[in-house]
Amino acid sequence: MLKSKRVIKFFVCWWLAVCVCFVVSFAFEGKAQEGGKTEVISQVPKVENVGGKNRQNEKASRSEERVNKGGEKDEDLTTLPPNGGKPVEVSVGVHITNFAAIDEAKENYEVVGYLKAAWKDAHLAFDAKNERQKYRFHDLEKVWHPFLEFVNKAGENNVDNALIVADPDGMVSFSEGFNIKLSSDFDFKRFPFDRQKLKIAIESFRYDETEVVFIAKPKNSGLSKDNFVSLSEWKIENFTQKVVNNKLVTEENPVSRFVGELDIVRNYQFYVGKVFIPMFLIVVISGACFWIDIEYFEALTAIGLTNLLTAIAFSLSIAGSLPKVSYLTFIDGFITISYVFIFLTIIEIVWAHYFSQKGDKEVAESSHRKGRWAFPAGFILGNLFLGLFLFMPS
């Protein structure tokens, strides 16, 4: 009876040690992710630094040009619109027509849509009655515009069309069709039950906030309702927008920045049916070994080893469908816990057989019976701890 208690304590200690190891590892992993997390729209310093230098140089040259020309009246249409010394207010919006692709390994995505902006320019006002025109079309290079660019772009921006239209009162509307890859900050710790916020960051390449200030207008932004907008694996929930001030190292004044956030949720049904259920069944088969008498040692050993090799082969076959990240995701933790408990089943079978061969059959049978409830309880608790640490709010 004493030996039986020692064996039970041994296995309880092992299972507790495994659970504690997973809890500690994921706790430190979460802290590391929180500590190292940076906003993605500041991941392109080279582009911003070059833009900052250009803004400073061009701002100085524009001031000198005004002095030489003797004021704003003699300036051409490409100069800043007169606004009484205040910065020009530019409303910015993004209308998404297609969420084309997402690359989880490179942490970027491809999106198609329209970039829209509007501002007031007295230079372009005209008399609609005399000229018999409701609006005027202008060449982009011949009139002033805020030089909008995507800060977090990960590839070349393919511009389909660009248009500038001025109303009689000088209200200017700008529209540009784009097809671009953008980088974003992905967090796959909860994969495949994760949701992502894909960011679209837009700044003026040429002007800081003393000259241009962005204004977010919801009516200028939105999502197309066409069926082809979403990807099969992702569902678009919402698109929000805001304007923030971004302070660059190379500039004295911050830059106005438009930030659009595309909220997407992964459709997890594929992974439940193709990964979780098959792996769970393999674990259940291993747990069934505790219901077979320890006398059938060869059969129990064969079942345990076969399950372990099957689990390894299965995980290798699905590796291409998992995100290639340096930290553990929920699905990685689930597969690892399955490995551990399949392996512990084999250890328990060998341990019970050892006691049986020594003639202490009572201890062997007792530990084997305890595994009937200890195995599923430990497996469930291990995954509960995993889920708690990954799904609890930061």
Coordinates of N, CA and C in Angstrom, one line a residue, residues 98-289:
N98 N -11.6 46.0 -52.1 CA -11.2 44.6 -52.1 C -10.1 44.3 -51.1
F99 N -10.3 43.3 -50.3 CA -9.2 42.8 -49.4 C -8.6 41.6 -50.1
A100 N -7.5 41.9 -50.8 CA -7.0 41.0 -51.8 C -6.3 39.8 -51.3
A101 N -5.3 40.0 -50.3 CA -4.5 38.9 -49.9 C -3.9 39.3 -48.5
I102 N -3.4 38.3 -47.8 CA -2.7 38.5 -46.5 C -1.6 37.5 -46.4
D103 N -0.4 38.0 -46.1 CA 0.8 37.1 -45.9 C 1.1 37.1 -44.4
E104 N 0.8 36.0 -43.7 CA 1.1 36.0 -42.3 C 2.5 35.8 -42.0
A105 N 3.3 35.2 -42.8 CA 4.7 35.0 -42.6 C 5.5 36.3 -42.7
K106 N 5.1 37.1 -43.7 CA 5.8 38.5 -43.9 C 5.1 39.6 -43.1
E107 N 3.9 39.3 -42.5 CA 3.1 40.2 -41.8 C 2.8 41.5 -42.6
N108 N 2.2 41.2 -43.8 CA 1.7 42.3 -44.6 C 0.4 41.8 -45.3
Y109 N -0.3 42.7 -45.9 CA -1.5 42.4 -46.6 C -1.7 43.3 -47.8
E110 N -2.5 42.9 -48.7 CA -2.7 43.6 -50.0 C -4.2 44.1 -50.0
V111 N -4.4 45.4 -50.3 CA -5.7 46.0 -50.2 C -5.9 46.9 -51.5
V112 N -7.1 46.9 -52.0 CA -7.4 47.8 -53.1 C -8.5 48.7 -52.7
G113 N -8.4 49.9 -53.2 CA -9.5 50.9 -52.8 C -9.2 52.3 -53.4
Y114 N -9.9 53.3 -52.8 CA -9.8 54.7 -53.2 C -9.3 55.5 -52.0
L115 N -8.3 56.3 -52.3 CA -7.9 57.3 -51.3 C -8.6 58.7 -51.7
K116 N -9.3 59.2 -50.7 CA -10.0 60.4 -50.9 C -9.6 61.6 -50.0
A117 N -9.6 62.8 -50.5 CA -9.2 63.9 -49.7 C -10.0 65.2 -50.2
A118 N -10.2 66.1 -49.3 CA -10.9 67.4 -49.7 C -10.3 68.5 -48.9
W119 N -10.2 69.7 -49.5 CA -9.7 70.9 -48.8 C -10.2 72.1 -49.5
K120 N -10.0 73.3 -48.9 CA -10.5 74.6 -49.5 C -9.3 75.3 -50.1
D121 N -9.4 75.7 -51.4 CA -8.3 76.4 -52.0 C -8.9 77.6 -52.8
A122 N -8.8 78.8 -52.3 CA -9.3 80.0 -52.9 C -8.7 80.3 -54.3
H123 N -7.5 79.7 -54.5 CA -6.9 79.9 -55.8 C -7.8 79.3 -57.0
L124 N -8.5 78.3 -56.6 CA -9.2 77.5 -57.7 C -10.7 77.9 -57.7
A125 N -11.1 78.9 -57.0 CA -12.5 79.3 -57.1 C -12.8 80.0 -58.4
F126 N -14.0 79.9 -58.9 CA -14.4 80.5 -60.2 C -15.9 80.9 -60.2
D127 N -16.3 81.7 -61.2 CA -17.7 82.1 -61.3 C -18.4 81.1 -62.2
A128 N -19.3 80.3 -61.6 CA -19.9 79.2 -62.3 C -20.9 79.7 -63.4
K129 N -21.6 80.9 -63.1 CA -22.5 81.4 -64.0 C -21.9 81.9 -65.3
N130 N -20.8 82.7 -65.2 CA -20.1 83.2 -66.4 C -19.5 82.1 -67.2
E131 N -18.9 81.2 -66.5 CA -18.1 80.1 -67.2 C -19.0 78.9 -67.5
R132 N -20.2 78.9 -67.0 CA -21.2 77.8 -67.3 C -20.6 76.5 -67.0
Q133 N -20.0 76.3 -65.8 CA -19.4 75.1 -65.4 C -19.8 74.8 -63.9
K134 N -20.2 73.6 -63.6 CA -20.5 73.2 -62.3 C -19.2 72.9 -61.5
Y135 N -18.2 72.5 -62.2 CA -16.9 72.2 -61.5 C -15.8 72.1 -62.6
R136 N -14.6 72.1 -62.1 CA -13.4 72.1 -63.0 C -12.5 71.0 -62.7
F137 N -12.0 70.4 -63.7 CA -11.0 69.3 -63.6 C -9.6 70.0 -63.7
H138 N -8.7 69.5 -62.8 CA -7.3 70.1 -62.8 C -6.3 69.0 -62.9
D139 N -5.1 69.4 -63.5 CA -4.0 68.5 -63.6 C -3.3 68.5 -62.2
L140 N -3.0 67.3 -61.7 CA -2.4 67.1 -60.4 C -1.1 67.8 -60.2
E141 N -0.4 68.0 -61.2 CA 1.0 68.6 -61.1 C 0.9 70.1 -61.2
K142 N -0.3 70.7 -61.6 CA -0.4 72.1 -61.8 C -1.1 72.8 -60.7
V143 N -1.6 72.1 -59.7 CA -2.3 72.7 -58.6 C -1.8 72.2 -57.3
W144 N -2.1 72.8 -56.2 CA -1.6 72.4 -54.9 C -2.3 71.2 -54.4
H145 N -1.6 70.2 -53.8 CA -2.3 69.1 -53.1 C -1.4 68.6 -52.0
P146 N -1.8 67.9 -51.0 CA -1.1 67.6 -49.8 C 0.0 66.5 -49.9
F147 N 0.2 66.0 -51.1 CA 1.2 64.9 -51.2 C 1.0 63.8 -50.2
L148 N -0.1 63.1 -50.4 CA -0.4 62.0 -49.5 C 0.4 60.7 -49.8
E149 N 0.8 60.0 -48.8 CA 1.5 58.7 -49.0 C 1.2 57.8 -47.9
F150 N 1.3 56.5 -48.2 CA 1.1 55.4 -47.2 C 2.4 55.2 -46.5
V151 N 2.4 55.4 -45.2 CA 3.6 55.3 -44.4 C 4.0 53.9 -44.2
N152 N 3.1 53.0 -44.0 CA 3.4 51.6 -43.7 C 3.4 50.7 -44.9
K153 N 3.7 51.3 -46.1 CA 3.6 50.5 -47.3 C 4.8 49.5 -47.3
A154 N 4.5 48.3 -47.8 CA 5.5 47.2 -47.9 C 5.9 46.9 -49.4
G155 N 5.4 47.7 -50.3 CA 5.7 47.5 -51.7 C 5.2 48.7 -52.5
E156 N 5.4 48.6 -53.8 CA 5.1 49.8 -54.6 C 3.5 50.0 -54.7
N157 N 3.1 51.3 -54.7 CA 1.8 51.6 -54.8 C 1.4 51.8 -56.2
N158 N 0.5 50.9 -56.7 CA 0.1 50.9 -58.1 C -1.2 51.8 -58.2
V159 N -1.0 53.0 -58.7 CA -2.1 54.0 -58.8 C -2.8 53.8 -60.1
D160 N -4.1 53.5 -60.0 CA -4.9 53.3 -61.2 C -5.3 54.6 -61.8
N161 N -5.9 55.5 -61.1 CA -6.4 56.8 -61.6 C -6.2 57.8 -60.5
A162 N -6.0 59.0 -60.9 CA -6.0 60.2 -59.9 C -6.8 61.3 -60.5
L163 N -7.6 62.0 -59.6 CA -8.5 63.0 -60.1 C -8.5 64.1 -59.1
I164 N -8.5 65.4 -59.6 CA -8.7 66.6 -58.8 C -9.8 67.4 -59.4
V165 N -10.9 67.7 -58.6 CA -12.0 68.5 -59.1 C -12.2 69.6 -58.1
A166 N -12.5 70.8 -58.7 CA -12.7 72.0 -57.9 C -14.1 72.5 -58.1
D167 N -14.8 72.9 -57.0 CA -16.1 73.5 -57.1 C -16.0 75.0 -57.2
P168 N -17.1 75.7 -57.6 CA -17.0 77.2 -57.8 C -16.5 77.9 -56.5
D169 N -16.8 77.4 -55.3 CA -16.4 78.1 -54.1 C -15.0 77.7 -53.7
G170 N -14.3 77.0 -54.5 CA -12.9 76.6 -54.2 C -12.7 75.3 -53.4
M171 N -13.8 74.6 -53.2 CA -13.7 73.3 -52.5 C -13.1 72.3 -53.4
V172 N -12.0 71.7 -53.1 CA -11.3 70.7 -53.9 C -11.5 69.3 -53.4
S173 N -11.8 68.4 -54.4 CA -11.9 67.0 -54.1 C -10.9 66.2 -54.8
F174 N -10.1 65.4 -54.1 CA -9.1 64.5 -54.6 C -9.5 63.1 -54.5
S175 N -9.2 62.3 -55.5 CA -9.5 60.9 -55.5 C -8.5 60.1 -56.2
E176 N -8.0 59.0 -55.6 CA -6.9 58.2 -56.2 C -7.2 56.7 -56.0
G177 N -7.2 55.9 -57.1 CA -7.3 54.5 -56.9 C -6.0 53.8 -56.6
F178 N -5.9 52.9 -55.7 CA -4.7 52.3 -55.3 C -4.8 50.8 -55.1
N179 N -3.7 50.2 -55.3 CA -3.5 48.7 -55.1 C -2.1 48.6 -54.4
I180 N -2.1 48.3 -53.1 CA -0.8 48.4 -52.4 C -0.7 47.3 -51.3
K181 N 0.5 46.9 -51.0 CA 0.8 46.0 -49.9 C 1.2 46.9 -48.7
L182 N 0.6 46.6 -47.5 CA 0.9 47.3 -46.3 C 1.3 46.4 -45.2
S183 N 2.3 46.8 -44.4 CA 2.7 46.1 -43.2 C 1.8 46.4 -42.1
S184 N 1.7 45.4 -41.1 CA 0.8 45.7 -40.0 C 1.4 44.8 -38.8
D185 N 0.8 45.1 -37.6 CA 1.3 44.4 -36.4 C 0.4 43.2 -36.1
F186 N 0.9 42.0 -36.5 CA 0.1 40.8 -36.3 C 0.4 40.1 -34.9
D187 N -0.6 39.6 -34.3 CA -0.5 38.9 -33.0 C -1.2 37.6 -33.1
F188 N -0.4 36.5 -33.2 CA -1.0 35.1 -33.5 C -1.0 34.3 -32.2
K189 N -0.9 34.9 -31.0 CA -0.8 34.0 -29.8 C -2.1 33.2 -29.6
R190 N -3.2 33.8 -30.1 CA -4.5 33.1 -30.0 C -4.9 32.2 -31.2
F191 N -4.0 32.1 -32.1 CA -4.3 31.4 -33.4 C -4.8 30.0 -33.1
P192 N -5.9 29.5 -33.7 CA -6.6 30.1 -34.8 C -7.9 30.9 -34.4
F193 N -8.0 31.2 -33.1 CA -9.1 32.0 -32.6 C -8.7 33.4 -32.5
D194 N -7.9 33.9 -33.4 CA -7.4 35.3 -33.3 C -8.2 36.3 -34.1
R195 N -8.0 37.5 -33.8 CA -8.5 38.7 -34.6 C -7.4 39.7 -34.7
Q196 N -7.4 40.4 -35.8 CA -6.3 41.3 -36.1 C -6.8 42.7 -36.4
K197 N -6.0 43.7 -36.2 CA -6.3 45.1 -36.6 C -5.2 45.5 -37.6
L198 N -5.7 45.5 -38.9 CA -4.8 45.9 -40.0 C -4.8 47.4 -40.1
K199 N -3.6 48.0 -40.1 CA -3.6 49.5 -40.0 C -3.2 50.1 -41.4
I200 N -3.8 51.2 -41.7 CA -3.5 52.0 -42.9 C -3.1 53.4 -42.4
A201 N -1.8 53.7 -42.6 CA -1.3 55.0 -42.1 C -1.0 55.9 -43.2
I202 N -1.5 57.1 -43.2 CA -1.3 58.1 -44.3 C -0.8 59.4 -43.7
E203 N 0.3 59.9 -44.3 CA 0.8 61.2 -43.9 C 1.0 62.1 -45.2
S204 N 1.2 63.4 -44.9 CA 1.7 64.2 -46.0 C 3.2 64.2 -46.1
F205 N 3.6 63.8 -47.3 CA 5.1 63.7 -47.5 C 5.8 65.0 -47.4
R206 N 5.1 66.1 -47.6 CA 5.7 67.4 -47.7 C 5.5 68.4 -46.6
Y207 N 4.4 68.3 -45.9 CA 4.0 69.3 -45.0 C 3.8 68.8 -43.5
D208 N 4.2 69.6 -42.5 CA 4.0 69.2 -41.2 C 2.7 69.8 -40.7
E209 N 2.4 69.7 -39.4 CA 1.0 70.2 -38.9 C 0.9 71.7 -38.9
T210 N 2.0 72.4 -39.0 CA 1.9 73.9 -39.0 C 1.3 74.3 -40.4
E211 N 1.3 73.4 -41.4 CA 0.9 73.8 -42.7 C -0.4 73.0 -43.1
V212 N -0.4 71.7 -42.7 CA -1.5 70.8 -43.1 C -2.0 70.0 -41.9
V213 N -3.3 70.0 -41.6 CA -3.9 69.3 -40.6 C -4.9 68.3 -41.1
F214 N -4.8 67.1 -40.8 CA -5.8 66.1 -41.3 C -7.1 66.1 -40.5
I215 N -8.2 65.8 -41.1 CA -9.5 65.7 -40.4 C -10.1 64.4 -40.9
A216 N -10.5 63.5 -40.0 CA -11.2 62.3 -40.4 C -12.7 62.5 -40.5
K217 N -13.2 62.1 -41.7 CA -14.7 62.2 -41.9 C -15.2 60.8 -42.2
P218 N -16.0 60.2 -41.4 CA -16.5 58.8 -41.6 C -17.1 58.6 -43.0
K219 N -17.8 59.7 -43.5 CA -18.5 59.5 -44.8 C -17.6 59.3 -45.9
N220 N -16.3 59.7 -45.8 CA -15.3 59.5 -46.8 C -14.7 58.1 -46.8
S221 N -14.9 57.4 -45.8 CA -14.3 56.0 -45.6 C -15.4 55.0 -45.5
G222 N -15.0 53.7 -45.8 CA -15.9 52.7 -45.7 C -15.5 51.4 -46.4
L223 N -16.3 50.4 -46.4 CA -16.1 49.1 -47.0 C -17.1 48.8 -48.1
S224 N -16.6 48.3 -49.2 CA -17.5 47.8 -50.3 C -18.4 46.7 -49.8
K225 N -19.6 46.6 -50.2 CA -20.5 45.5 -49.8 C -20.5 44.3 -50.8
D226 N -19.6 44.3 -51.7 CA -19.5 43.2 -52.7 C -19.0 41.9 -52.0
N227 N -19.4 40.8 -52.5 CA -19.1 39.5 -51.9 C -17.6 39.2 -52.0
F228 N -16.9 39.7 -52.9 CA -15.5 39.4 -53.1 C -14.5 40.2 -52.2
V229 N -15.1 41.1 -51.4 CA -14.2 41.9 -50.6 C -13.4 41.1 -49.5
S230 N -14.0 40.1 -48.9 CA -13.4 39.4 -47.8 C -12.7 38.1 -48.4
L231 N -11.7 37.6 -47.6 CA -11.1 36.3 -48.0 C -11.8 35.2 -47.3
S232 N -11.7 34.0 -47.8 CA -12.4 32.9 -47.3 C -12.0 32.6 -45.8
E233 N -10.8 32.8 -45.4 CA -10.3 32.5 -44.1 C -10.6 33.7 -43.1
W234 N -11.0 34.8 -43.6 CA -11.1 36.0 -42.8 C -12.5 36.6 -43.0
K235 N -13.0 37.2 -41.9 CA -14.2 38.0 -42.0 C -14.0 39.4 -41.5
I236 N -14.3 40.4 -42.3 CA -14.1 41.8 -42.0 C -15.3 42.2 -41.1
E237 N -15.0 42.7 -39.9 CA -16.0 43.2 -39.0 C -16.3 44.7 -39.0
N238 N -15.2 45.5 -39.1 CA -15.4 46.9 -39.0 C -14.2 47.6 -39.6
F239 N -14.4 48.9 -40.0 CA -13.4 49.8 -40.4 C -13.5 51.1 -39.7
T240 N -12.5 51.4 -38.9 CA -12.5 52.7 -38.1 C -11.4 53.6 -38.6
Q241 N -11.5 54.9 -38.2 CA -10.5 55.8 -38.6 C -10.3 56.9 -37.5
K242 N -9.1 57.4 -37.5 CA -8.7 58.5 -36.5 C -7.6 59.3 -37.1
V243 N -7.3 60.4 -36.5 CA -6.2 61.3 -36.8 C -5.3 61.5 -35.6
V244 N -4.0 61.3 -35.7 CA -3.1 61.4 -34.6 C -1.9 62.3 -35.1
N245 N -1.2 62.8 -34.1 CA 0.0 63.6 -34.4 C 1.2 62.7 -34.2
N246 N 2.1 62.6 -35.2 CA 3.3 61.8 -35.1 C 4.5 62.7 -35.1
K247 N 5.3 62.6 -34.0 CA 6.5 63.4 -33.9 C 7.7 62.6 -34.5
L248 N 8.3 63.2 -35.5 CA 9.5 62.6 -36.1 C 10.8 63.2 -35.5
V249 N 11.8 62.4 -35.5 CA 13.1 62.8 -34.9 C 13.7 63.9 -35.7
T250 N 13.5 64.0 -37.0 CA 14.2 65.0 -37.8 C 13.4 66.3 -37.9
E251 N 12.3 66.4 -37.3 CA 11.5 67.6 -37.4 C 11.2 68.2 -36.0
E252 N 11.0 69.6 -36.1 CA 10.6 70.3 -34.9 C 9.1 70.1 -34.6
N253 N 8.3 70.1 -35.6 CA 6.9 70.0 -35.5 C 6.4 68.6 -35.9
P254 N 5.4 68.1 -35.2 CA 4.8 66.8 -35.5 C 4.1 66.9 -36.8
V255 N 3.8 65.7 -37.4 CA 3.1 65.5 -38.6 C 1.7 65.0 -38.4
S256 N 0.7 65.5 -39.1 CA -0.6 65.0 -39.0 C -0.7 63.6 -39.7
R257 N -1.3 62.6 -39.0 CA -1.4 61.3 -39.6 C -2.8 60.8 -39.5
F258 N -3.3 60.2 -40.6 CA -4.6 59.5 -40.7 C -4.3 58.0 -40.5
V259 N -5.0 57.4 -39.6 CA -4.9 56.0 -39.3 C -6.2 55.3 -39.5
G260 N -6.3 54.4 -40.4 CA -7.5 53.5 -40.6 C -7.2 52.2 -40.0
E261 N -8.2 51.6 -39.3 CA -8.0 50.2 -38.7 C -9.1 49.3 -39.3
L262 N -8.6 48.2 -39.9 CA -9.5 47.2 -40.5 C -9.5 46.0 -39.5
D263 N -10.7 45.8 -38.9 CA -10.8 44.8 -37.9 C -11.3 43.5 -38.6
I264 N -10.5 42.4 -38.5 CA -10.8 41.2 -39.2 C -10.7 40.0 -38.2
V265 N -11.6 39.0 -38.4 CA -11.6 37.8 -37.5 C -11.4 36.6 -38.3
R266 N -10.6 35.7 -37.8 CA -10.3 34.4 -38.6 C -11.5 33.5 -38.4
N267 N -11.8 32.8 -39.5 CA -12.8 31.7 -39.5 C -12.1 30.5 -39.1
Y268 N -12.3 30.0 -37.9 CA -11.5 29.0 -37.2 C -12.1 27.6 -37.5
Q269 N -13.2 27.4 -38.2 CA -13.8 26.1 -38.4 C -12.9 25.1 -39.1
F270 N -12.1 25.6 -40.0 CA -11.2 24.7 -40.7 C -10.2 24.0 -39.8
Y271 N -9.7 24.8 -38.8 CA -8.7 24.2 -37.9 C -9.3 23.3 -36.9
V272 N -10.5 23.6 -36.5 CA -11.2 22.7 -35.6 C -11.4 21.4 -36.2
G273 N -11.9 21.3 -37.4 CA -12.2 20.1 -38.1 C -10.9 19.3 -38.6
K274 N -9.9 20.1 -38.9 CA -8.7 19.4 -39.6 C -7.6 19.3 -38.6
V275 N -7.6 19.9 -37.5 CA -6.4 19.8 -36.5 C -6.8 19.4 -35.1
F276 N -7.7 20.2 -34.5 CA -8.1 19.9 -33.1 C -8.8 18.6 -32.9
I277 N -9.8 18.3 -33.7 CA -10.5 17.0 -33.5 C -9.6 15.8 -33.8
P278 N -8.8 15.7 -34.9 CA -8.0 14.6 -35.1 C -6.9 14.4 -34.0
M279 N -6.3 15.5 -33.6 CA -5.3 15.4 -32.5 C -5.9 14.9 -31.2
F280 N -7.1 15.4 -30.9 CA -7.8 15.0 -29.7 C -8.2 13.5 -29.7
L281 N -8.6 13.0 -30.9 CA -8.9 11.6 -31.0 C -7.6 10.7 -30.8
I282 N -6.5 11.2 -31.2 CA -5.2 10.5 -31.0 C -4.9 10.4 -29.5
V283 N -5.2 11.5 -28.8 CA -5.0 11.6 -27.4 C -6.0 10.6 -26.6
V284 N -7.2 10.6 -27.1 CA -8.2 9.7 -26.5 C -7.8 8.3 -26.6
I285 N -7.3 7.9 -27.8 CA -6.8 6.5 -28.0 C -5.7 6.2 -27.0
S286 N -4.8 7.1 -26.8 CA -3.8 6.9 -25.8 C -4.3 6.7 -24.4
G287 N -5.4 7.5 -24.1 CA -6.0 7.4 -22.8 C -6.7 6.1 -22.6
A288 N -7.1 5.5 -23.7 CA -7.8 4.2 -23.7 C -6.9 3.1 -23.2
C289 N -5.6 3.3 -23.3 CA -4.6 2.3 -22.8 C -4.8 2.0 -21.3

